[in-house]
Amino acid sequence: MTGTLSFHTINGDKQAFLPLIYEADPDPAMVGRYLDRGTLFVAYCGNEPACAAVVVHISPEECELKALATEERFRRRGIASAMIRHLAETFQGRYASILVGTAEPGVPFYEKSGFVRFRTLKGFFVENYPEPVYDGGFLCRDMICLRKTL
């Protein structure tokens, strides 16, 4: 990693981070459903945005990580894992748990970060996205829902 990693809550122009958010969720309509009501966090490596996460309030007990994406040149450096730790620290005491939904390729990352599977939404990506969604060449069909106790 080059430079210092710092985390910022973005209260202003969230639209500036759309290209990065679309790396995690490629459907502008889907992103539009949660971006404005969510809290956007950006990890900067030096002065460059390296990773973005959007978290929304679900209930007094739960929040949900709707998008987590790292710029390609910053991947495999632990930045997304650091973002998960930052989110856990930020929301500990405010929520009992944080949820995330991902396709099968994302499950090992989240499990390594302390998330546990609790549900599978069969056909979610096929039924809710206008175009096929791929993750590293894998055609996404089912959404795996995971929970991390805070």
Coordinates of C-alpha atoms in Angstrom, one line a residue:
M1 CA 0.0 0.0 0.0
T2 CA 1.3 3.4 -0.9
G3 CA 0.4 6.2 1.5
T4 CA -1.6 6.3 4.6
L5 CA -5.1 4.7 4.7
S6 CA -7.8 7.1 6.1
F7 CA -11.5 6.7 6.3
H8 CA -14.0 9.4 5.5
T9 CA -17.8 9.7 5.7
I10 CA -19.0 11.4 2.5
N11 CA -21.8 13.9 3.2
G12 CA -21.6 15.9 0.0
D13 CA -21.3 14.7 -3.6
K14 CA -21.9 10.9 -3.5
Q15 CA -22.3 10.9 -7.3
A16 CA -18.6 11.5 -7.7
F17 CA -18.1 7.9 -6.3
L18 CA -20.6 6.2 -8.6
P19 CA -18.0 4.6 -10.9
L20 CA -16.5 2.9 -7.9
I21 CA -19.9 1.9 -6.4
Y22 CA -20.9 0.4 -9.8
E23 CA -17.9 -2.0 -9.5
A24 CA -19.9 -3.6 -6.6
D25 CA -23.4 -3.0 -8.0
P26 CA -23.5 -2.5 -11.7
D27 CA -27.2 -1.5 -12.0
P28 CA -27.8 2.3 -11.7
A29 CA -31.5 1.8 -10.8
M30 CA -30.5 -0.6 -7.9
V31 CA -27.9 1.8 -6.6
G32 CA -30.4 4.7 -6.9
R33 CA -32.7 2.8 -4.5
Y34 CA -30.2 3.0 -1.6
L35 CA -27.4 5.5 -2.3
D36 CA -29.2 8.7 -1.0
R37 CA -30.6 7.0 2.1
G38 CA -27.3 5.3 2.9
T39 CA -24.1 6.4 4.5
L40 CA -21.1 6.5 2.1
F41 CA -17.7 5.7 3.5
V42 CA -14.5 6.1 1.4
A43 CA -11.1 4.8 2.3
Y44 CA -8.3 6.9 0.9
C45 CA -4.8 5.7 0.2
G46 CA -2.9 8.9 0.5
N47 CA -5.1 11.3 -1.5
E48 CA -6.7 8.7 -3.8
P49 CA -10.1 7.1 -3.1
A50 CA -9.3 3.4 -2.9
C51 CA -12.4 1.7 -1.5
A52 CA -16.1 2.7 -1.1
A53 CA -18.9 1.2 1.1
V54 CA -22.5 2.2 1.4
V55 CA -24.4 1.2 4.6
V56 CA -28.2 1.6 5.1
H57 CA -30.3 1.5 8.3
I58 CA -32.6 -1.6 8.2
S59 CA -34.0 -1.6 11.8
P60 CA -33.0 -0.4 15.2
E61 CA -31.0 -3.6 15.5
E62 CA -29.5 -4.0 12.0
C63 CA -27.8 -2.1 9.2
E64 CA -26.9 -3.5 5.8
L65 CA -23.7 -3.1 3.7
K66 CA -25.2 -2.5 0.3
A67 CA -22.0 -2.0 -1.7
L68 CA -18.3 -2.6 -1.1
A69 CA -15.8 -2.0 -3.9
T70 CA -12.0 -1.4 -4.1
E71 CA -10.4 0.3 -7.1
E72 CA -8.6 -2.3 -9.2
R73 CA -5.1 -0.9 -8.6
F74 CA -5.6 -1.1 -4.8
R75 CA -7.0 -4.6 -4.6
R76 CA -5.4 -7.5 -2.7
R77 CA -3.9 -5.1 -0.2
G78 CA -6.3 -5.5 2.7
I79 CA -8.2 -2.3 2.1
A80 CA -11.6 -3.9 1.9
S81 CA -10.9 -5.8 5.1
A82 CA -9.8 -2.6 6.8
M83 CA -13.1 -1.0 5.6
I84 CA -15.1 -3.9 7.2
R85 CA -13.2 -3.3 10.5
H86 CA -13.9 0.4 10.3
L87 CA -17.6 -0.2 9.7
A88 CA -17.8 -2.6 12.6
E89 CA -16.1 -0.1 14.9
T90 CA -18.3 2.7 13.6
F91 CA -21.6 0.9 14.1
Q92 CA -20.8 -1.1 17.2
G93 CA -23.1 0.1 20.0
R94 CA -25.6 1.5 17.4
Y95 CA -26.6 -1.8 15.9
A96 CA -26.4 -5.4 17.0
S97 CA -25.4 -6.6 13.6
I98 CA -24.5 -5.7 10.0
L99 CA -25.9 -7.7 7.1
V100 CA -24.5 -8.1 3.6
G101 CA -25.8 -9.9 0.5
T102 CA -23.3 -11.2 -2.1
A103 CA -22.9 -13.8 -4.8
E104 CA -21.0 -17.0 -4.1
P105 CA -17.6 -15.7 -5.0
G106 CA -17.8 -13.0 -2.3
V107 CA -18.7 -15.4 0.5
P108 CA -15.2 -16.4 1.6
F109 CA -14.1 -12.8 2.0
Y110 CA -17.0 -12.0 4.2
E111 CA -16.7 -15.2 6.2
K112 CA -13.0 -14.4 6.8
S113 CA -14.3 -11.0 8.1
G114 CA -16.5 -12.6 10.7
F115 CA -19.8 -12.8 8.8
V116 CA -22.0 -16.0 9.0
R117 CA -24.4 -17.2 6.4
F118 CA -28.1 -17.1 7.4
R119 CA -30.2 -17.2 4.2
T120 CA -30.0 -17.7 0.4
L121 CA -32.3 -15.7 -1.9
K122 CA -32.6 -18.1 -4.9
G123 CA -32.5 -16.3 -8.3
F124 CA -32.1 -12.8 -6.8
F125 CA -29.6 -11.5 -9.4
V126 CA -31.5 -13.0 -12.3
E127 CA -34.8 -11.7 -11.2
N128 CA -33.7 -8.2 -10.0
Y129 CA -31.1 -7.1 -12.5
P130 CA -31.9 -6.2 -16.2
E131 CA -28.6 -7.6 -17.4
P132 CA -26.6 -10.7 -16.2
V133 CA -24.3 -9.9 -13.3
Y134 CA -20.8 -11.4 -13.3
D135 CA -18.3 -11.6 -10.4
G136 CA -14.8 -12.6 -11.7
G137 CA -16.4 -14.5 -14.6
F138 CA -18.9 -16.2 -12.3
L139 CA -22.6 -15.7 -13.4
C140 CA -24.4 -14.5 -10.3
R141 CA -27.8 -16.1 -9.7
D142 CA -28.4 -16.5 -5.9
M143 CA -27.8 -13.9 -3.2
I144 CA -26.1 -15.3 -0.1
C145 CA -27.1 -13.3 2.9
L146 CA -24.6 -13.0 5.8
R147 CA -24.6 -11.4 9.2
K148 CA -21.8 -10.1 11.4
T149 CA -22.5 -9.5 15.1
L150 CA -21.2 -6.2 16.3

